[in-house]
Tab-separated table of C-alpha atoms in Angstrom:
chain	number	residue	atom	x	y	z
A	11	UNK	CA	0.000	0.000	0.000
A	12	UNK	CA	1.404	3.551	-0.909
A	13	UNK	CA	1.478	5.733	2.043
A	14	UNK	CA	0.959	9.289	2.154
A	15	UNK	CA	2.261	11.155	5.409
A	16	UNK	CA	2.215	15.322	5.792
A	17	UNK	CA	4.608	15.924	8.778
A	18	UNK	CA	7.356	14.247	10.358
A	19	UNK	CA	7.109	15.095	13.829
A	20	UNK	CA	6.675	12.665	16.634
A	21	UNK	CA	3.429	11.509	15.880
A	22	UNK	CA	3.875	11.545	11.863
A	23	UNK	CA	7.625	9.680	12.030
A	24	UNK	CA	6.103	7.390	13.989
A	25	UNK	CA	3.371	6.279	11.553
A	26	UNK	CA	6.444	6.293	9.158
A	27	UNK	CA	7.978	4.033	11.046
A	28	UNK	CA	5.061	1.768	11.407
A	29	UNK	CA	3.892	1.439	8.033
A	30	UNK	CA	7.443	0.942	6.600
A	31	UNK	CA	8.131	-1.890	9.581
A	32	UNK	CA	4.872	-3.422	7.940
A	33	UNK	CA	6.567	-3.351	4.437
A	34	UNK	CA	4.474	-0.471	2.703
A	35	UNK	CA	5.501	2.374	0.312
A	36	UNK	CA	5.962	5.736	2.784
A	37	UNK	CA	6.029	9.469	0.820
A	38	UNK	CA	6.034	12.071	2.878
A	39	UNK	CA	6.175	15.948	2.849
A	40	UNK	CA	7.952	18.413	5.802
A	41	UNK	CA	8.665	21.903	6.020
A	42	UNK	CA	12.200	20.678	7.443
A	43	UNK	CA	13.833	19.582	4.082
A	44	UNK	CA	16.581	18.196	6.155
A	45	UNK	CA	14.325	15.905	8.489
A	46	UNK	CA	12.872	14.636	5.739
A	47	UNK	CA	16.291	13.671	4.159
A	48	UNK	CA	17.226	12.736	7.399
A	49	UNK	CA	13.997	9.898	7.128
A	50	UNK	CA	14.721	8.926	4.033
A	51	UNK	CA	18.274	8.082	4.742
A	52	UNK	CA	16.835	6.579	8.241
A	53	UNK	CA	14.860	3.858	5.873
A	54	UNK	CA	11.596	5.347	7.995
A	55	UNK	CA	10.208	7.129	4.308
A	56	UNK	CA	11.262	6.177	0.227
A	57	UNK	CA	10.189	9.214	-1.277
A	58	UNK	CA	8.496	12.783	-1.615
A	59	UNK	CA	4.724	13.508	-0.596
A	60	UNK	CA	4.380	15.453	-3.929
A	61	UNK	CA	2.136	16.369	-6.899
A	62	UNK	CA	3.418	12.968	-8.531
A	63	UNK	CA	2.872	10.837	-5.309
A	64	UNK	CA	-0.344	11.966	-3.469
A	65	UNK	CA	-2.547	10.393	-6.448
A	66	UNK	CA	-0.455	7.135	-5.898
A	67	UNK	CA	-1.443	6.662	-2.246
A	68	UNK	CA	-4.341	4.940	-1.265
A	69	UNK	CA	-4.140	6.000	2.727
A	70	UNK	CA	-3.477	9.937	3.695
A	71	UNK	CA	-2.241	10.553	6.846
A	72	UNK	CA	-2.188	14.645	8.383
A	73	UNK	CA	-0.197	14.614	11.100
A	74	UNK	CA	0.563	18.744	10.943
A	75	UNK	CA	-1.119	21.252	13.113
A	76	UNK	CA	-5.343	21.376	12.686
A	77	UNK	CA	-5.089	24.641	10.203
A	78	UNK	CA	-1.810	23.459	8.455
A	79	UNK	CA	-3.159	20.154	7.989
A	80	UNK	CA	-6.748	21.702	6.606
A	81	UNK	CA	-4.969	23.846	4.147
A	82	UNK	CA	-2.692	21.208	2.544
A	83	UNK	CA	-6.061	19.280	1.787
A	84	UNK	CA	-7.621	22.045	0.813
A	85	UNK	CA	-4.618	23.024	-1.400
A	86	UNK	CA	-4.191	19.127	-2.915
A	87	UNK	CA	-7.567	17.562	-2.716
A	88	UNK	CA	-8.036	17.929	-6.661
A	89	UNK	CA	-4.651	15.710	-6.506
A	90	UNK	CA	-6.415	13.201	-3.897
A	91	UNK	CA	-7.410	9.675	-5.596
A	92	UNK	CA	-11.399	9.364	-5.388
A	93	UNK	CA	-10.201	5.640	-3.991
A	94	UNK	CA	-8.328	6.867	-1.272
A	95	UNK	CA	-8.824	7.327	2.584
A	96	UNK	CA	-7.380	10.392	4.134
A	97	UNK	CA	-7.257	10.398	7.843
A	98	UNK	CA	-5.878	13.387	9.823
A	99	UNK	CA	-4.178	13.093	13.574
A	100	UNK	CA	-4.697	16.148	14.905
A	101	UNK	CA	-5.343	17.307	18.336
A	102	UNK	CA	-9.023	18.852	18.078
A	103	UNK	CA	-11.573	17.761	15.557
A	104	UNK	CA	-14.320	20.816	14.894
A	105	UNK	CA	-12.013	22.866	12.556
A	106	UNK	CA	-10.078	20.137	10.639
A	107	UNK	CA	-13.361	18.467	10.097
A	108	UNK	CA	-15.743	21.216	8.572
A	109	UNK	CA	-13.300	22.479	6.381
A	110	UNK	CA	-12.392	18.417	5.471
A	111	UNK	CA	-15.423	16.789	5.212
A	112	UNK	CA	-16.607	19.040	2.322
A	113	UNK	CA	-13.648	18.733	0.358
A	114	UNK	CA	-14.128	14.734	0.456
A	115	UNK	CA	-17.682	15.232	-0.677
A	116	UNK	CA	-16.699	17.754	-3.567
A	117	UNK	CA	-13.756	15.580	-4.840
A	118	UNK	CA	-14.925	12.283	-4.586
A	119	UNK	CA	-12.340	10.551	-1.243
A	120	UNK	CA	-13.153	9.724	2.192
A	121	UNK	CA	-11.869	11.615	4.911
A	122	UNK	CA	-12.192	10.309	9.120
A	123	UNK	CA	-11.337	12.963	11.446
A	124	UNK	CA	-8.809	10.661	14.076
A	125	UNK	CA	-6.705	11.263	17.058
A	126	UNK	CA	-4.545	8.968	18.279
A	127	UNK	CA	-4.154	8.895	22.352
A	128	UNK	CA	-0.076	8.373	22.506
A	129	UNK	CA	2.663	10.298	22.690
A	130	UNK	CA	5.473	11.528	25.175
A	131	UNK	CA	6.590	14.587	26.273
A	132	UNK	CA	8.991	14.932	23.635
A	133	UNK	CA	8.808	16.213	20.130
A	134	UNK	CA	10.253	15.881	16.956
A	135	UNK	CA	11.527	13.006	14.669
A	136	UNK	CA	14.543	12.064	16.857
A	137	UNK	CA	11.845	10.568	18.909
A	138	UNK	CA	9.488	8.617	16.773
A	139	UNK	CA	9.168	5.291	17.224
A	140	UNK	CA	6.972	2.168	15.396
A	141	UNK	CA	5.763	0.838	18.487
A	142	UNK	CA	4.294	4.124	19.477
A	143	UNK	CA	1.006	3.529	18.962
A	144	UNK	CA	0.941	-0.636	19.814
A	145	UNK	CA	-2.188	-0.993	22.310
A	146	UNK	CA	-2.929	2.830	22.482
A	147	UNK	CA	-6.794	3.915	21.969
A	148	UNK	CA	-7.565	5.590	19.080
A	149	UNK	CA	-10.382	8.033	18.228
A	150	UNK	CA	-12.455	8.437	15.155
A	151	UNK	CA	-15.176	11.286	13.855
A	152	UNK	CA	-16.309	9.838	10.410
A	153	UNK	CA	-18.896	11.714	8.255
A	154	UNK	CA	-21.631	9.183	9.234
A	155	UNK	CA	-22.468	6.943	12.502
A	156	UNK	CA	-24.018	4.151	10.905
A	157	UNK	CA	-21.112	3.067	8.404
A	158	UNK	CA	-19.871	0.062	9.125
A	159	UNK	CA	-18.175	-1.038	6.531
A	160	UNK	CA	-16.291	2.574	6.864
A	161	UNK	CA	-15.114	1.431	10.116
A	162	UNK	CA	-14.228	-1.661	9.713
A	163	UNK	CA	-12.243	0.160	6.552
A	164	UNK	CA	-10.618	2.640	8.439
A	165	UNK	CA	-9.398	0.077	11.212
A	166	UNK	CA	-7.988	-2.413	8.376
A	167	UNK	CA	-6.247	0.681	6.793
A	168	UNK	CA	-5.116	1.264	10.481
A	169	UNK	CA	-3.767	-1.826	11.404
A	170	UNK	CA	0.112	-1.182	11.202
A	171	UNK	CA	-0.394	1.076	14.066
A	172	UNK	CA	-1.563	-1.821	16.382
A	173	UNK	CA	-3.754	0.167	17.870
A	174	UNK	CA	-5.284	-1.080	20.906
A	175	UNK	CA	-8.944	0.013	20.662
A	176	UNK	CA	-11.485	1.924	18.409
A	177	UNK	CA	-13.728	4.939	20.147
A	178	UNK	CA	-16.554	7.037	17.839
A	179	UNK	CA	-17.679	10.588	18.283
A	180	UNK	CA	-18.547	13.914	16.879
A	181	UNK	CA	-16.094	16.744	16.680
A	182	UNK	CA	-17.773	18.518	19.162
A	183	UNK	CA	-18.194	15.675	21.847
A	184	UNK	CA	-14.080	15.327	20.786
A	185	UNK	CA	-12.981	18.837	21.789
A	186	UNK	CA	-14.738	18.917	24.925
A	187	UNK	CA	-13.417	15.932	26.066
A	188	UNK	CA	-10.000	16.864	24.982
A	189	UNK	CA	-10.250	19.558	26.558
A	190	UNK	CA	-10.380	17.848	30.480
A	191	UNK	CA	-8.062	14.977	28.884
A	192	UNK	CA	-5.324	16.140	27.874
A	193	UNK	CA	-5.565	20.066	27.187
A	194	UNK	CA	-6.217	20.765	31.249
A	195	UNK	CA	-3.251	18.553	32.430
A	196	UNK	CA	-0.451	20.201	30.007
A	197	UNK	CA	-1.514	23.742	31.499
A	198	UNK	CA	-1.667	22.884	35.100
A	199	UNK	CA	1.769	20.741	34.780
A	200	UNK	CA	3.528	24.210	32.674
A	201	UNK	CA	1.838	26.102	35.558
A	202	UNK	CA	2.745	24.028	38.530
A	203	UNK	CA	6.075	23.669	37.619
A	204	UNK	CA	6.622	27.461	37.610
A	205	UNK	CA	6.564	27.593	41.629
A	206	UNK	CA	9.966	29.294	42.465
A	207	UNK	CA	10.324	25.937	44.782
A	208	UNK	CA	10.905	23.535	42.464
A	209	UNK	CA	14.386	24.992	41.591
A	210	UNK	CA	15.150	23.207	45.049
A	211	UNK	CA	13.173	20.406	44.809
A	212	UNK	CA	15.485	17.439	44.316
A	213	UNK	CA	15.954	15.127	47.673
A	214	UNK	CA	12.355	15.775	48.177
A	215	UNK	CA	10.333	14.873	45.022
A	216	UNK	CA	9.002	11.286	44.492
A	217	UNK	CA	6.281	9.829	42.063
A	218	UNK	CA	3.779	12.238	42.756
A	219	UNK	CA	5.788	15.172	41.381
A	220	UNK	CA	6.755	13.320	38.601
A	221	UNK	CA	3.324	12.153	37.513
A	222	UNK	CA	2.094	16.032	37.701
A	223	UNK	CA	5.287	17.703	35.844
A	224	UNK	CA	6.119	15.274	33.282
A	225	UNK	CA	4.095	17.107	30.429
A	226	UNK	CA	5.240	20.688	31.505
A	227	UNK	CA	8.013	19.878	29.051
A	228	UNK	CA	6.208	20.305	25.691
A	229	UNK	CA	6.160	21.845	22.322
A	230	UNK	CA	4.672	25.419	22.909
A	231	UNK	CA	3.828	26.759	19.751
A	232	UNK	CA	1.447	23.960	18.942
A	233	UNK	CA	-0.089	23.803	22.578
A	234	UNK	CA	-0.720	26.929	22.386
A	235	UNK	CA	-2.578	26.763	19.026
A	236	UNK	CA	-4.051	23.747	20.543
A	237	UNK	CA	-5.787	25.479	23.309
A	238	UNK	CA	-6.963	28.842	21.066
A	239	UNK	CA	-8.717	26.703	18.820
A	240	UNK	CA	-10.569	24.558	21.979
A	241	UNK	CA	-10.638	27.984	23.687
A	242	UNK	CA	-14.330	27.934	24.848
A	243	UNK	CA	-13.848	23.983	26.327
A	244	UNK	CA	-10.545	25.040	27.614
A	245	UNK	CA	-12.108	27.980	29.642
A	246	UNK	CA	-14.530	25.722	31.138
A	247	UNK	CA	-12.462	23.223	32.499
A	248	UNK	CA	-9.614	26.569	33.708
A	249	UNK	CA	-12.682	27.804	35.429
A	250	UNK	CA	-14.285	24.993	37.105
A	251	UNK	CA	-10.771	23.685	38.288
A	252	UNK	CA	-10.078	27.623	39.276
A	253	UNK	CA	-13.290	27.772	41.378
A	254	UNK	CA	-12.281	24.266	42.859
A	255	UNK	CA	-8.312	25.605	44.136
A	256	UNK	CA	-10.181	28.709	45.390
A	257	UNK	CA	-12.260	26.296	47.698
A	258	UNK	CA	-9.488	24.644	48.780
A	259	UNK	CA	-7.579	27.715	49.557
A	260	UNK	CA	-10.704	29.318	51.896
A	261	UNK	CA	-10.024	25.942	53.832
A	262	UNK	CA	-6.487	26.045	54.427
A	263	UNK	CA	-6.240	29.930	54.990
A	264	UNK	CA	-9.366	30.002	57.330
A	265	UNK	CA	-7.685	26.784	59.642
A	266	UNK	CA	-10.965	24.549	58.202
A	267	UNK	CA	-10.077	21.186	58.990
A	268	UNK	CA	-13.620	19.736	58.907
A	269	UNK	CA	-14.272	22.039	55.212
A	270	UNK	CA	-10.526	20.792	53.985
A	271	UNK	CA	-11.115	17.006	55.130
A	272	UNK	CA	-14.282	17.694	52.888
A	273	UNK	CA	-13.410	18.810	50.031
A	274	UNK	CA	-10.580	15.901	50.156
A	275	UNK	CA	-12.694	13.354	50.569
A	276	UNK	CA	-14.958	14.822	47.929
A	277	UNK	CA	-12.038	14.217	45.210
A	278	UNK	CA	-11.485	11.003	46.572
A	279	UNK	CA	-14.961	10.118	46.156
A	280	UNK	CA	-15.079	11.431	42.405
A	281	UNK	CA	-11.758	9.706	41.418
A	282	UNK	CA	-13.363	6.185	42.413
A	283	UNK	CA	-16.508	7.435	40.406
A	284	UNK	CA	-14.809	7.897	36.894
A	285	UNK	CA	-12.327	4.777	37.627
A	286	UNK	CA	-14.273	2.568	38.918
């Protein structure tokens, strides 16, 4: 199968290196012209993502930011075979999916809005892996709810990956729950982590410090467009966790044990709601 891949970051070397480990044909297209030789000559791609290639591949994969990944289809869907899927791996699903969805209707392809749930807290090429996505869930907004044989499409098309299960939603339902996910916990890791303290914390951090700061190290520039284009989700969950620390605060500054035991127990009680 030929493989088209724009972007060769962590998430799009990766499927690279996945569908190349499976023994498929991998063109792909970067705005870093020596990353992309640098994958070529790494064995991870064979060849260009360009005017001559995108026709050729029967599975798309935009792994760019939302808008950037938008305006290549936008810019190449004429080039797009009416056979082929195209599949994008973006963060948040509204925008990359009503400017997509048309453009798959107009010129004749399918396009799934996806989002893989793997990744570290690094970036970049360097550290792209094959097995990145082995067992991870992955989650799909196709055009229509009731296609099976889409799905079923989508997952065989998929299947390098070894991804370990299948989730569908709408765009909307996607960005709200991204929102609390996975938007919320990079902010309040970049925030925590600010505390003048933790330039002395070694000797006295364990697990629990590590769990909440691993993610402060990320890439900024697409966080940040992350979280402007999920900005009304994004507010909700930096308000209601906002109005929650204030709470918490009243306690401790008024001497409220009985309040602070409270509102403890009250977490406790919600984290063994959503886990079971």
């Amino acid at each position: 199968m030929n493989i088209g891949i724009l972007g060769l970051g962590l998430i799009g070397g990766s499927l690279a290196r996945a569908y190349t480990l499976e023994g498929h044909t991998v063109f792909a297209q970067d705005t870093d012209e020596q990353m992309l030789s640098f994958a070529m000559l790494a064995g991870a791609v064979h060849g260009r993502l360009d005017e001559t290639h995108v026709p050729q591949c029967e599975l798309i994969l935009l792994a760019i930011y939302p808008g950037g990944s938008a305006f290549w289809l936008e810019e190449n869907a004429h080039l797009v075979s009416k056979s082929a899927l195209v599949l994008d791996c973006c963060g948040i699903k509204t925008e990359i999916c009503d400017r997509c969805f048309p453009l798959a209707k107009k010129y004749g392809f399918t396009f799934v809005g996806g989002h893989p749930m793997a990744g570290t807290q690094f970036s970049g090429f360097k550290y792209s892996r094959a097995t990145l996505f082995r067992g991870a869930p992955m989650v799909l907004v196709p055009p229509v709810f009731d296609d099976m044989q889409l799905l079923e499409r989508v997952k065989e098309a998929l299947k390098p990956c070894g991804f370990g299960s299948f989730s569908v939603t709408t765009a909307q339902e996607h960005d709200k729950m991204i929102a609390f996910t996975s938007q919320m916990p990079h902010i309040l890791s970049n925030a925590y982590i600010k505390s003048p303290t933790a330039l002395h914390h070694k000797g006295f951090s364990a697990g629990s410090y590590k769990d909440l700061t691993r993610v402060a190290w990320l890439n900024a520039p697409m966080w940040a467009e992350l979280f402007l284009e999920n900005r009304e989700n994004v507010l909700f969950e930096l308000d209601t966790y906002l109005n929650s620390l204030i709470a918490y605060r009243k306690a401790v500054a008024a001497g409220d044990f009985d309040q602070l035991v409270q509102l403890l127990e009250d977490g406790k009680k919600r984290k063994e709601e959503v886990d079971g």
